[in-house]
Amino acid sequence: MNITKPLQRPFTLRLALLAGVLVPVVLVVALAGSWSLRLLEQQVNQRMQEDIELIAHAIRLPLSHAMERDRSGSINQALNSAFNIDVVYGAYVYDANGEEIARSGRRAARVENELAATLAASGDQLGEFSQAGDEEIFSYFVPLTDTGGRITGLLQLTRRGSDFSDYIAMVRQTAWLALGALCLLLIVLVIAGHHFALGRPVRRMLDGMARIRDSSNHARLSADGPQEIRELSQGINNMLDRIDRSEKLATIGRLAAGVAHELGSPLATLDGKAQQALRDTPADSRTSRLLRQIREQSQRMTVIIRQLLDYGRDNPLHRAKLDLESLLEQASERALAELNPESRKDVTLDINGPSLRIDVDPLRFDQALTNLIANALHACRKRVAISWASTTHQGDSGTQIIIEDDGQGVDPTEQAHLFDPFYTTKPVGQGTGLGLAVARAAIADHGGTLELASSSAEGTCFVIFLPEERPA
């Protein structure tokens, strides 16, 4: 039975931007717009009511004077003046008993006599919506008084309810169209901004990674675009450089181990034959001197081969809990033994630190310490200092070991290649260029780091950090 998997659209950065940014923004804009629109509608409704109130207050005084003097013509004239502004639907004047004495507009909007008398007697101004047949009406009532302040009647001005609803509907439609246009503009701006500011740099990065995968490991990403994209591209390029470097070093290690293995047996035979010939040769003869030189060079080659084997070794570690001070003292003794007696007299070796036990492979870690201390002894003027302490490095707890000398330091142009195999700053014939490479490889096998912390005219300082061994 064949099962067809449904096609899945990839969740791209653009979709993430739309879902994570645009949709919430549009929702917030819509909610804010809806709330603002409701406030606007209330203000519009109140403003339209205030228009009627202003007209009522404007004709109230002429109507009061006309009623006090019983001038019906003046009353009608004042009522008709309210219609000069095209918002009034009807105008009515009642006496103190609620009897209609004048009107202008539709009669259906007038109130009953009892209600008119009650409103007039209350002396309060009142606005309300009511139904006049099939039409909704807004009425505003204003008491009329004579010059003595006595209530003489009531003024009623009306306005169609549809004026309110139609105008509010128009405002609502305009507002929603404006909100829709604003949201559309936001979408266009965000998508355009994503394309130019983020989309194109990311696309170039993806194309560059495709070239690296399909064509050449030496291709690199172009570091352009926003700062974060540039930093990401540079980080990927640095990672690729480290991978290339690690592959090269691994190849050199395998080659070195193979060469050392092939040369070990012939070299041991050569040294043995030279030693055997020395027994049969007078000690002061020229042949004896040549044989001793052969043995010295063969022993030097043996050291080089041992270092090659150490560098190319890929065996599992056999860890044990050991006292760090004892390890450093033993490594220092072996490093001092390599110095000539005259140099050994002038060197002060300070070893100082708290009592600590570390979980290491004794042989591999001793190789690293011996090489580092030997380098410091060869480079120093008078003094080599070794110290250690428990510390934290990049969030990991562990042990830090510092080995520093008072020599001339390392030239800045040479620091980048200091840990490369076969790279040495010593004169020809005095160094193999494998000491620091073997030390870093051994420490890296323990999960630690070896770094050149500083190098100046006052000397060189190497720092080892060994993280605590985590339980499996």
Tab-separated table of C-alpha atoms in Angstrom:
chain	number	residue	atom	x	y	z
A	1	MET	CA	0.000	0.000	0.000
A	2	ASN	CA	1.460	3.361	-1.030
A	3	ILE	CA	1.073	6.187	1.402
A	4	THR	CA	1.440	9.635	-0.061
A	5	LYS	CA	2.676	12.234	2.353
A	6	PRO	CA	0.937	15.579	2.165
A	7	LEU	CA	3.037	18.362	0.733
A	8	GLN	CA	4.266	20.666	3.458
A	9	ARG	CA	4.929	24.271	2.687
A	10	PRO	CA	8.210	25.295	4.347
A	11	PHE	CA	7.862	27.719	7.222
A	12	THR	CA	9.995	30.485	5.737
A	13	LEU	CA	11.343	33.599	7.384
A	14	ARG	CA	8.733	35.632	5.512
A	15	LEU	CA	5.898	33.478	6.852
A	16	ALA	CA	7.383	33.744	10.342
A	17	LEU	CA	7.484	37.519	9.962
A	18	LEU	CA	3.875	37.594	8.779
A	19	ALA	CA	2.661	35.260	11.519
A	20	GLY	CA	4.780	36.604	14.338
A	21	VAL	CA	4.805	40.329	13.577
A	22	LEU	CA	2.287	41.438	10.990
A	23	VAL	CA	-0.720	39.481	12.209
A	24	PRO	CA	-0.350	40.705	15.836
A	25	VAL	CA	0.267	44.263	14.609
A	26	VAL	CA	-2.805	44.178	12.370
A	27	LEU	CA	-4.902	42.759	15.220
A	28	VAL	CA	-3.669	45.471	17.580
A	29	VAL	CA	-4.360	48.152	14.967
A	30	ALA	CA	-7.829	46.709	14.355
A	31	LEU	CA	-8.669	46.582	18.076
A	32	ALA	CA	-7.271	50.067	18.658
A	33	GLY	CA	-9.145	51.320	15.604
A	34	SER	CA	-12.398	49.732	16.769
A	35	TRP	CA	-12.042	51.269	20.221
A	36	SER	CA	-11.131	54.664	18.743
A	37	LEU	CA	-14.037	54.436	16.319
A	38	ARG	CA	-16.440	53.787	19.167
A	39	LEU	CA	-15.161	56.873	20.964
A	40	LEU	CA	-15.440	58.842	17.733
A	41	GLU	CA	-19.026	57.723	17.226
A	42	GLN	CA	-19.883	58.838	20.756
A	43	GLN	CA	-18.274	62.210	20.143
A	44	VAL	CA	-20.059	62.619	16.811
A	45	ASN	CA	-23.386	61.724	18.416
A	46	GLN	CA	-22.764	64.195	21.232
A	47	ARG	CA	-21.692	66.905	18.793
A	48	MET	CA	-24.851	66.508	16.715
A	49	GLN	CA	-26.936	66.791	19.871
A	50	GLU	CA	-25.008	69.903	20.856
A	51	ASP	CA	-25.883	71.468	17.491
A	52	ILE	CA	-29.583	71.261	18.404
A	53	GLU	CA	-28.829	72.587	21.900
A	54	LEU	CA	-27.030	75.620	20.472
A	55	ILE	CA	-29.949	76.418	18.162
A	56	ALA	CA	-32.412	76.020	21.037
A	57	HIS	CA	-30.403	78.371	23.253
A	58	ALA	CA	-30.115	80.864	20.385
A	59	ILE	CA	-33.922	81.207	19.870
A	60	ARG	CA	-34.920	80.724	23.495
A	61	LEU	CA	-34.619	84.392	24.502
A	62	PRO	CA	-36.569	85.805	21.482
A	63	LEU	CA	-39.306	83.220	22.076
A	64	SER	CA	-39.526	84.057	25.789
A	65	HIS	CA	-39.888	87.789	25.025
A	66	ALA	CA	-42.457	87.123	22.300
A	67	MET	CA	-44.535	84.886	24.600
A	68	GLU	CA	-44.339	87.438	27.429
A	69	ARG	CA	-45.734	90.096	25.046
A	70	ASP	CA	-48.144	87.631	23.398
A	71	ARG	CA	-46.835	88.260	19.908
A	72	SER	CA	-47.643	85.219	17.807
A	73	GLY	CA	-45.930	86.648	14.737
A	74	SER	CA	-42.670	87.022	16.595
A	75	ILE	CA	-43.011	83.479	17.937
A	76	ASN	CA	-43.417	82.022	14.423
A	77	GLN	CA	-40.577	84.178	13.152
A	78	ALA	CA	-38.281	82.885	15.880
A	79	LEU	CA	-39.301	79.272	15.172
A	80	ASN	CA	-38.729	79.660	11.448
A	81	SER	CA	-35.267	81.077	12.077
A	82	ALA	CA	-34.270	77.706	13.537
A	83	PHE	CA	-34.649	76.198	10.080
A	84	ASN	CA	-31.979	78.464	8.610
A	85	ILE	CA	-29.558	75.746	9.718
A	86	ASP	CA	-30.460	72.545	7.889
A	87	VAL	CA	-30.389	70.282	10.913
A	88	VAL	CA	-33.766	70.994	12.556
A	89	TYR	CA	-36.615	68.613	11.742
A	90	GLY	CA	-39.379	70.288	13.740
A	91	ALA	CA	-39.884	73.153	16.253
A	92	TYR	CA	-42.737	73.384	18.778
A	93	VAL	CA	-43.736	75.895	21.451
A	94	TYR	CA	-46.004	74.977	24.364
A	95	ASP	CA	-47.474	77.148	27.095
A	96	ALA	CA	-47.114	76.387	30.772
A	97	ASN	CA	-50.133	74.019	30.614
A	98	GLY	CA	-48.655	71.987	27.761
A	99	GLU	CA	-50.905	73.416	25.049
A	100	GLU	CA	-49.222	73.861	21.683
A	101	ILE	CA	-49.242	77.544	20.686
A	102	ALA	CA	-46.899	77.411	17.687
A	103	ARG	CA	-45.044	74.897	15.573
A	104	SER	CA	-42.955	74.552	12.439
A	105	GLY	CA	-42.206	71.197	10.857
A	106	ARG	CA	-43.818	67.786	11.212
A	107	ARG	CA	-46.659	67.533	13.684
A	108	ALA	CA	-45.994	63.848	14.358
A	109	ALA	CA	-42.984	64.737	16.452
A	110	ARG	CA	-44.854	66.782	19.069
A	111	VAL	CA	-45.391	65.441	22.596
A	112	GLU	CA	-48.591	65.050	24.570
A	113	ASN	CA	-49.895	68.038	26.529
A	114	GLU	CA	-49.381	66.391	29.924
A	115	LEU	CA	-45.773	65.528	29.127
A	116	ALA	CA	-45.119	69.037	27.812
A	117	ALA	CA	-46.581	70.578	30.998
A	118	THR	CA	-44.487	68.249	33.156
A	119	LEU	CA	-41.276	69.050	31.287
A	120	ALA	CA	-41.986	72.766	31.453
A	121	ALA	CA	-42.708	72.624	35.171
A	122	SER	CA	-39.493	70.713	35.901
A	123	GLY	CA	-37.407	73.594	34.556
A	124	ASP	CA	-34.781	71.140	33.275
A	125	GLN	CA	-33.296	70.934	29.812
A	126	LEU	CA	-33.623	67.446	28.346
A	127	GLY	CA	-32.556	65.590	25.202
A	128	GLU	CA	-33.982	62.183	24.251
A	129	PHE	CA	-34.656	59.870	21.346
A	130	SER	CA	-38.237	58.827	20.609
A	131	GLN	CA	-40.226	57.144	17.863
A	132	ALA	CA	-42.480	59.252	15.627
A	133	GLY	CA	-44.335	56.743	13.465
A	134	ASP	CA	-41.730	54.763	11.579
A	135	GLU	CA	-39.042	57.341	12.160
A	136	GLU	CA	-36.675	57.838	15.075
A	137	ILE	CA	-36.538	61.425	16.347
A	138	PHE	CA	-34.153	63.241	18.669
A	139	SER	CA	-35.942	65.922	20.722
A	140	TYR	CA	-34.418	68.651	22.841
A	141	PHE	CA	-36.613	70.460	25.384
A	142	VAL	CA	-35.837	73.919	26.838
A	143	PRO	CA	-38.128	75.707	29.389
A	144	LEU	CA	-39.137	79.287	28.480
A	145	THR	CA	-39.258	81.990	31.192
A	146	ASP	CA	-40.381	85.620	31.467
A	147	THR	CA	-38.211	88.462	32.701
A	148	GLY	CA	-39.118	87.576	36.272
A	149	GLY	CA	-37.824	84.013	35.871
A	150	ARG	CA	-41.255	82.374	35.931
A	151	ILE	CA	-41.765	79.452	33.545
A	152	THR	CA	-44.111	80.448	30.763
A	153	GLY	CA	-43.731	77.583	28.336
A	154	LEU	CA	-41.550	74.946	26.660
A	155	LEU	CA	-39.520	74.836	23.445
A	156	GLN	CA	-39.065	71.519	21.609
A	157	LEU	CA	-36.585	71.175	18.729
A	158	THR	CA	-36.334	67.866	16.883
A	159	ARG	CA	-33.869	66.255	14.521
A	160	ARG	CA	-34.134	63.063	12.492
A	161	GLY	CA	-32.495	60.059	14.095
A	162	SER	CA	-31.383	59.024	10.620
A	163	ASP	CA	-29.145	62.124	10.535
A	164	PHE	CA	-27.221	60.590	13.431
A	165	SER	CA	-27.140	57.024	12.106
A	166	ASP	CA	-26.317	58.033	8.501
A	167	TYR	CA	-23.501	60.330	9.533
A	168	ILE	CA	-22.093	57.804	12.010
A	169	ALA	CA	-22.309	55.066	9.332
A	170	MET	CA	-20.366	57.305	6.956
A	171	VAL	CA	-17.744	57.996	9.637
A	172	ARG	CA	-17.536	54.282	10.425
A	173	GLN	CA	-17.095	53.342	6.780
A	174	THR	CA	-14.430	56.005	6.255
A	175	ALA	CA	-12.593	54.939	9.409
A	176	TRP	CA	-12.589	51.243	8.473
A	177	LEU	CA	-11.390	52.085	4.972
A	178	ALA	CA	-8.590	54.170	6.493
A	179	LEU	CA	-7.690	51.328	8.895
A	180	GLY	CA	-7.717	48.845	6.024
A	181	ALA	CA	-5.470	51.111	3.963
A	182	LEU	CA	-3.153	51.518	6.962
A	183	CYS	CA	-2.925	47.749	7.497
A	184	LEU	CA	-2.302	47.195	3.782
A	185	LEU	CA	0.424	49.844	3.871
A	186	LEU	CA	1.992	48.144	6.907
A	187	ILE	CA	1.956	44.787	5.116
A	188	VAL	CA	3.552	46.285	1.997
A	189	LEU	CA	6.190	48.138	4.033
A	190	VAL	CA	7.074	45.112	6.155
A	191	ILE	CA	7.274	42.740	3.180
A	192	ALA	CA	9.309	45.267	1.172
A	193	GLY	CA	11.551	45.925	4.168
A	194	HIS	CA	12.009	42.183	4.706
A	195	HIS	CA	12.888	41.694	1.053
A	196	PHE	CA	15.470	44.457	0.811
A	197	ALA	CA	16.902	44.434	4.342
A	198	LEU	CA	16.736	40.726	5.221
A	199	GLY	CA	15.429	38.584	2.369
A	200	ARG	CA	18.134	39.351	-0.168
A	201	PRO	CA	21.097	38.963	2.239
A	202	VAL	CA	19.643	35.687	3.552
A	203	ARG	CA	19.068	34.465	-0.014
A	204	ARG	CA	22.673	35.295	-0.912
A	205	MET	CA	23.790	33.420	2.193
A	206	LEU	CA	21.721	30.359	1.220
A	207	ASP	CA	23.084	30.499	-2.339
A	208	GLY	CA	26.613	30.699	-0.939
A	209	MET	CA	26.006	27.671	1.289
A	210	ALA	CA	24.649	25.789	-1.728
A	211	ARG	CA	27.870	26.596	-3.628
A	212	ILE	CA	29.942	25.388	-0.689
A	213	ARG	CA	27.953	22.145	-0.559
A	214	ASP	CA	27.865	21.449	-4.296
A	215	SER	CA	31.103	22.813	-5.696
A	216	SER	CA	34.029	23.731	-3.484
A	217	ASN	CA	34.828	23.615	0.190
A	218	HIS	CA	36.993	26.683	-0.366
A	219	ALA	CA	34.016	28.886	-1.291
A	220	ARG	CA	32.954	31.369	1.364
A	221	LEU	CA	29.912	33.493	2.134
A	222	SER	CA	29.851	37.187	1.290
A	223	ALA	CA	29.609	39.202	4.502
A	224	ASP	CA	27.114	41.938	3.579
A	225	GLY	CA	23.694	43.109	4.707
A	226	PRO	CA	22.644	44.024	8.260
A	227	GLN	CA	25.154	43.611	11.076
A	228	GLU	CA	23.579	40.386	12.373
A	229	ILE	CA	23.708	38.817	8.882
A	230	ARG	CA	27.325	39.928	8.453
A	231	GLU	CA	28.261	38.466	11.833
A	232	LEU	CA	26.455	35.214	10.992
A	233	SER	CA	28.193	34.970	7.602
A	234	GLN	CA	31.563	35.709	9.180
A	235	GLY	CA	30.898	33.121	11.881
A	236	ILE	CA	30.066	30.478	9.259
A	237	ASN	CA	33.198	31.408	7.298
A	238	ASN	CA	35.315	31.101	10.464
A	239	MET	CA	33.723	27.737	11.211
A	240	LEU	CA	34.501	26.531	7.659
A	241	ASP	CA	38.087	27.753	8.050
A	242	ARG	CA	38.423	25.818	11.301
A	243	ILE	CA	36.958	22.716	9.665
A	244	ASP	CA	39.450	22.993	6.781
A	245	ARG	CA	42.242	23.530	9.280
A	246	SER	CA	41.148	20.556	11.379
A	247	GLU	CA	40.971	18.333	8.292
A	248	LYS	CA	44.445	19.407	7.249
A	249	LEU	CA	45.834	18.830	10.730
A	250	ALA	CA	44.136	15.423	10.897
A	251	THR	CA	45.681	14.505	7.549
A	252	ILE	CA	49.095	15.669	8.771
A	253	GLY	CA	48.618	13.623	11.956
A	254	ARG	CA	47.819	10.439	10.044
A	255	LEU	CA	50.738	11.034	7.676
A	256	ALA	CA	53.084	11.764	10.579
A	257	ALA	CA	52.064	8.614	12.420
A	258	GLY	CA	52.551	6.521	9.293
A	259	VAL	CA	55.964	7.995	8.517
A	260	ALA	CA	57.090	7.648	12.147
A	261	HIS	CA	56.041	4.021	12.223
A	262	GLU	CA	57.910	3.223	9.009
A	263	LEU	CA	61.064	5.034	10.133
A	264	GLY	CA	61.148	3.724	13.709
A	265	SER	CA	62.498	0.252	13.024
A	266	PRO	CA	65.242	1.235	10.513
A	267	LEU	CA	66.346	4.040	12.802
A	268	ALA	CA	66.575	1.720	15.805
A	269	THR	CA	68.659	-0.667	13.718
A	270	LEU	CA	70.918	2.198	12.607
A	271	ASP	CA	71.492	3.347	16.201
A	272	GLY	CA	72.148	-0.206	17.337
A	273	LYS	CA	74.714	-0.825	14.575
A	274	ALA	CA	76.481	2.471	15.360
A	275	GLN	CA	76.622	1.557	19.047
A	276	GLN	CA	78.014	-1.879	18.165
A	277	ALA	CA	80.659	-0.352	15.905
A	278	LEU	CA	81.739	2.050	18.626
A	279	ARG	CA	82.724	-0.859	20.845
A	280	ASP	CA	85.250	-2.019	18.240
A	281	THR	CA	86.612	1.450	17.437
A	282	PRO	CA	89.279	3.383	19.372
A	283	ALA	CA	87.667	6.196	21.378
A	284	ASP	CA	89.947	8.934	20.028
A	285	SER	CA	89.734	7.973	16.390
A	286	ARG	CA	87.953	9.958	13.671
A	287	THR	CA	85.662	7.008	13.022
A	288	SER	CA	84.565	7.024	16.663
A	289	ARG	CA	83.672	10.691	16.464
A	290	LEU	CA	81.638	10.110	13.309
A	291	LEU	CA	79.826	7.165	14.904
A	292	ARG	CA	78.951	9.266	17.971
A	293	GLN	CA	77.564	11.960	15.679
A	294	ILE	CA	75.512	9.295	13.924
A	295	ARG	CA	74.137	8.162	17.286
A	296	GLU	CA	73.342	11.753	18.353
A	297	GLN	CA	71.422	12.418	15.171
A	298	SER	CA	69.638	9.090	15.327
A	299	GLN	CA	68.586	9.846	18.915
A	300	ARG	CA	67.364	13.268	17.768
A	301	MET	CA	65.387	11.564	15.012
A	302	THR	CA	63.998	9.173	17.636
A	303	VAL	CA	62.681	12.156	19.610
A	304	ILE	CA	61.107	13.560	16.451
A	305	ILE	CA	59.495	10.202	15.652
A	306	ARG	CA	58.145	9.940	19.207
A	307	GLN	CA	56.607	13.395	18.836
A	308	LEU	CA	55.135	12.431	15.464
A	309	LEU	CA	53.569	9.367	17.010
A	310	ASP	CA	52.246	11.448	19.896
A	311	TYR	CA	50.713	13.953	17.492
A	312	GLY	CA	49.091	11.326	15.323
A	313	ARG	CA	47.848	9.237	18.269
A	314	ASP	CA	44.095	8.722	18.450
A	315	ASN	CA	43.802	6.299	21.345
A	316	PRO	CA	41.170	6.439	24.111
A	317	LEU	CA	42.178	8.191	27.320
A	318	HIS	CA	42.881	6.228	30.466
A	319	ARG	CA	41.955	8.768	33.114
A	320	ALA	CA	42.937	8.753	36.746
A	321	LYS	CA	42.578	11.168	39.652
A	322	LEU	CA	46.063	12.598	40.203
A	323	ASP	CA	47.637	15.325	42.283
A	324	LEU	CA	48.301	18.295	40.009
A	325	GLU	CA	51.370	19.530	41.894
A	326	SER	CA	53.046	16.125	41.586
A	327	LEU	CA	52.337	16.044	37.845
A	328	LEU	CA	53.858	19.491	37.370
A	329	GLU	CA	56.954	18.656	39.434
A	330	GLN	CA	57.590	15.454	37.458
A	331	ALA	CA	57.113	17.254	34.138
A	332	SER	CA	59.419	20.051	35.302
A	333	GLU	CA	62.156	17.555	36.220
A	334	ARG	CA	61.995	15.985	32.759
A	335	ALA	CA	62.021	19.411	31.063
A	336	LEU	CA	65.006	20.551	33.197
A	337	ALA	CA	66.880	17.380	32.285
A	338	GLU	CA	66.781	18.454	28.629
A	339	LEU	CA	68.629	21.697	29.433
A	340	ASN	CA	72.411	21.785	29.401
A	341	PRO	CA	73.938	22.033	32.906
A	342	GLU	CA	75.074	25.648	32.461
A	343	SER	CA	71.591	26.919	31.520
A	344	ARG	CA	70.040	24.880	34.310
A	345	LYS	CA	72.054	26.742	36.948
A	346	ASP	CA	70.714	30.156	35.907
A	347	VAL	CA	66.981	29.254	35.803
A	348	THR	CA	64.534	29.652	38.692
A	349	LEU	CA	61.420	27.507	38.445
A	350	ASP	CA	58.513	28.591	40.704
A	351	ILE	CA	55.663	26.100	41.191
A	352	ASN	CA	52.891	27.397	43.375
A	353	GLY	CA	49.197	26.562	43.803
A	354	PRO	CA	46.558	24.969	46.023
A	355	SER	CA	46.169	21.246	46.535
A	356	LEU	CA	44.081	19.961	43.603
A	357	ARG	CA	43.408	16.595	42.026
A	358	ILE	CA	42.520	16.408	38.348
A	359	ASP	CA	41.090	13.593	36.222
A	360	VAL	CA	43.545	13.083	33.335
A	361	ASP	CA	45.400	10.487	31.315
A	362	PRO	CA	48.841	10.482	33.014
A	363	LEU	CA	50.916	9.832	29.881
A	364	ARG	CA	49.098	12.191	27.508
A	365	PHE	CA	48.812	15.051	29.990
A	366	ASP	CA	52.443	14.632	31.063
A	367	GLN	CA	53.470	15.024	27.409
A	368	ALA	CA	51.597	18.319	27.209
A	369	LEU	CA	53.044	19.680	30.459
A	370	THR	CA	56.594	18.591	29.636
A	371	ASN	CA	56.501	20.227	26.195
A	372	LEU	CA	55.082	23.496	27.555
A	373	ILE	CA	57.536	23.705	30.455
A	374	ALA	CA	60.463	22.817	28.183
A	375	ASN	CA	59.458	25.591	25.789
A	376	ALA	CA	59.260	28.066	28.675
A	377	LEU	CA	62.704	26.988	30.004
A	378	HIS	CA	64.300	27.428	26.581
A	379	ALA	CA	62.663	30.846	26.083
A	380	CYS	CA	63.172	32.364	29.558
A	381	ARG	CA	65.963	34.618	30.761
A	382	LYS	CA	65.979	33.743	34.434
A	383	ARG	CA	62.581	32.596	35.622
A	384	VAL	CA	59.615	30.340	34.791
A	385	ALA	CA	56.474	30.525	36.958
A	386	ILE	CA	53.775	27.849	37.111
A	387	SER	CA	50.521	28.421	38.994
A	388	TRP	CA	47.045	26.900	39.048
A	389	ALA	CA	43.591	27.424	40.575
A	390	SER	CA	39.987	26.354	40.320
A	391	THR	CA	38.027	28.731	38.080
A	392	THR	CA	35.133	29.102	35.649
A	393	HIS	CA	35.586	29.521	31.910
A	394	GLN	CA	32.634	30.238	29.589
A	395	GLY	CA	30.221	28.824	32.131
A	396	ASP	CA	32.234	25.631	32.796
A	397	SER	CA	33.933	24.929	36.111
A	398	GLY	CA	37.422	23.509	35.966
A	399	THR	CA	41.132	23.993	36.603
A	400	GLN	CA	43.302	26.694	35.098
A	401	ILE	CA	47.084	26.192	34.785
A	402	ILE	CA	49.333	29.130	33.880
A	403	ILE	CA	52.884	28.673	32.574
A	404	GLU	CA	54.773	31.919	31.991
A	405	ASP	CA	58.354	32.916	31.339
A	406	ASP	CA	60.332	36.150	31.309
A	407	GLY	CA	61.752	35.702	27.815
A	408	GLN	CA	61.450	37.879	24.720
A	409	GLY	CA	57.907	36.793	23.875
A	410	VAL	CA	56.500	35.716	20.513
A	411	ASP	CA	56.406	38.049	17.524
A	412	PRO	CA	52.796	39.039	16.687
A	413	THR	CA	53.246	37.840	13.095
A	414	GLU	CA	54.084	34.337	14.372
A	415	GLN	CA	51.312	33.963	16.954
A	416	ALA	CA	48.663	32.779	14.459
A	417	HIS	CA	50.847	29.778	13.477
A	418	LEU	CA	52.254	28.995	16.905
A	419	PHE	CA	50.250	25.763	17.327
A	420	ASP	CA	50.670	24.557	13.722
A	421	PRO	CA	52.600	21.271	13.422
A	422	PHE	CA	56.197	21.646	12.214
A	423	TYR	CA	56.147	25.414	12.805
A	424	THR	CA	58.978	26.570	15.041
A	425	THR	CA	60.601	29.868	15.990
A	426	LYS	CA	63.862	28.169	16.972
A	427	PRO	CA	66.933	28.016	14.730
A	428	VAL	CA	67.220	25.136	12.266
A	429	GLY	CA	68.196	21.926	14.017
A	430	GLN	CA	66.991	23.044	17.453
A	431	GLY	CA	63.277	22.400	17.221
A	432	THR	CA	60.801	20.109	15.477
A	433	GLY	CA	57.793	22.435	15.631
A	434	LEU	CA	55.708	19.689	17.209
A	435	GLY	CA	55.920	20.517	20.925
A	436	LEU	CA	53.020	22.981	21.113
A	437	ALA	CA	50.959	21.075	18.525
A	438	VAL	CA	51.285	17.862	20.577
A	439	ALA	CA	50.468	19.767	23.793
A	440	ARG	CA	47.322	21.359	22.349
A	441	ALA	CA	46.162	18.038	20.837
A	442	ALA	CA	46.636	16.230	24.163
A	443	ILE	CA	44.769	18.928	26.102
A	444	ALA	CA	41.996	19.027	23.484
A	445	ASP	CA	41.568	15.258	23.912
A	446	HIS	CA	40.799	15.999	27.569
A	447	GLY	CA	38.137	18.504	26.518
A	448	GLY	CA	40.326	21.449	27.519
A	449	THR	CA	41.919	24.414	25.815
A	450	LEU	CA	45.459	25.728	25.448
A	451	GLU	CA	45.805	29.396	24.566
A	452	LEU	CA	48.519	31.983	24.276
A	453	ALA	CA	47.252	34.459	26.873
A	454	SER	CA	49.878	37.159	26.320
A	455	SER	CA	53.208	37.706	24.670
A	456	SER	CA	55.285	40.844	25.195
A	457	ALA	CA	58.819	42.012	25.811
A	458	GLU	CA	58.434	40.728	29.372
A	459	GLY	CA	57.714	37.149	28.285
A	460	THR	CA	55.103	34.657	27.190
A	461	CYS	CA	52.152	33.197	29.075
A	462	PHE	CA	50.289	29.990	28.159
A	463	VAL	CA	46.984	29.119	29.846
A	464	ILE	CA	45.519	25.615	30.106
A	465	PHE	CA	41.883	25.162	31.069
A	466	LEU	CA	40.629	21.683	31.956
A	467	PRO	CA	36.876	21.361	32.562
A	468	GLU	CA	35.646	19.110	35.325
A	469	GLU	CA	35.008	15.579	34.173
A	470	ARG	CA	31.239	15.112	33.910
A	471	PRO	CA	29.767	11.767	34.950
A	472	ALA	CA	28.677	9.630	32.023
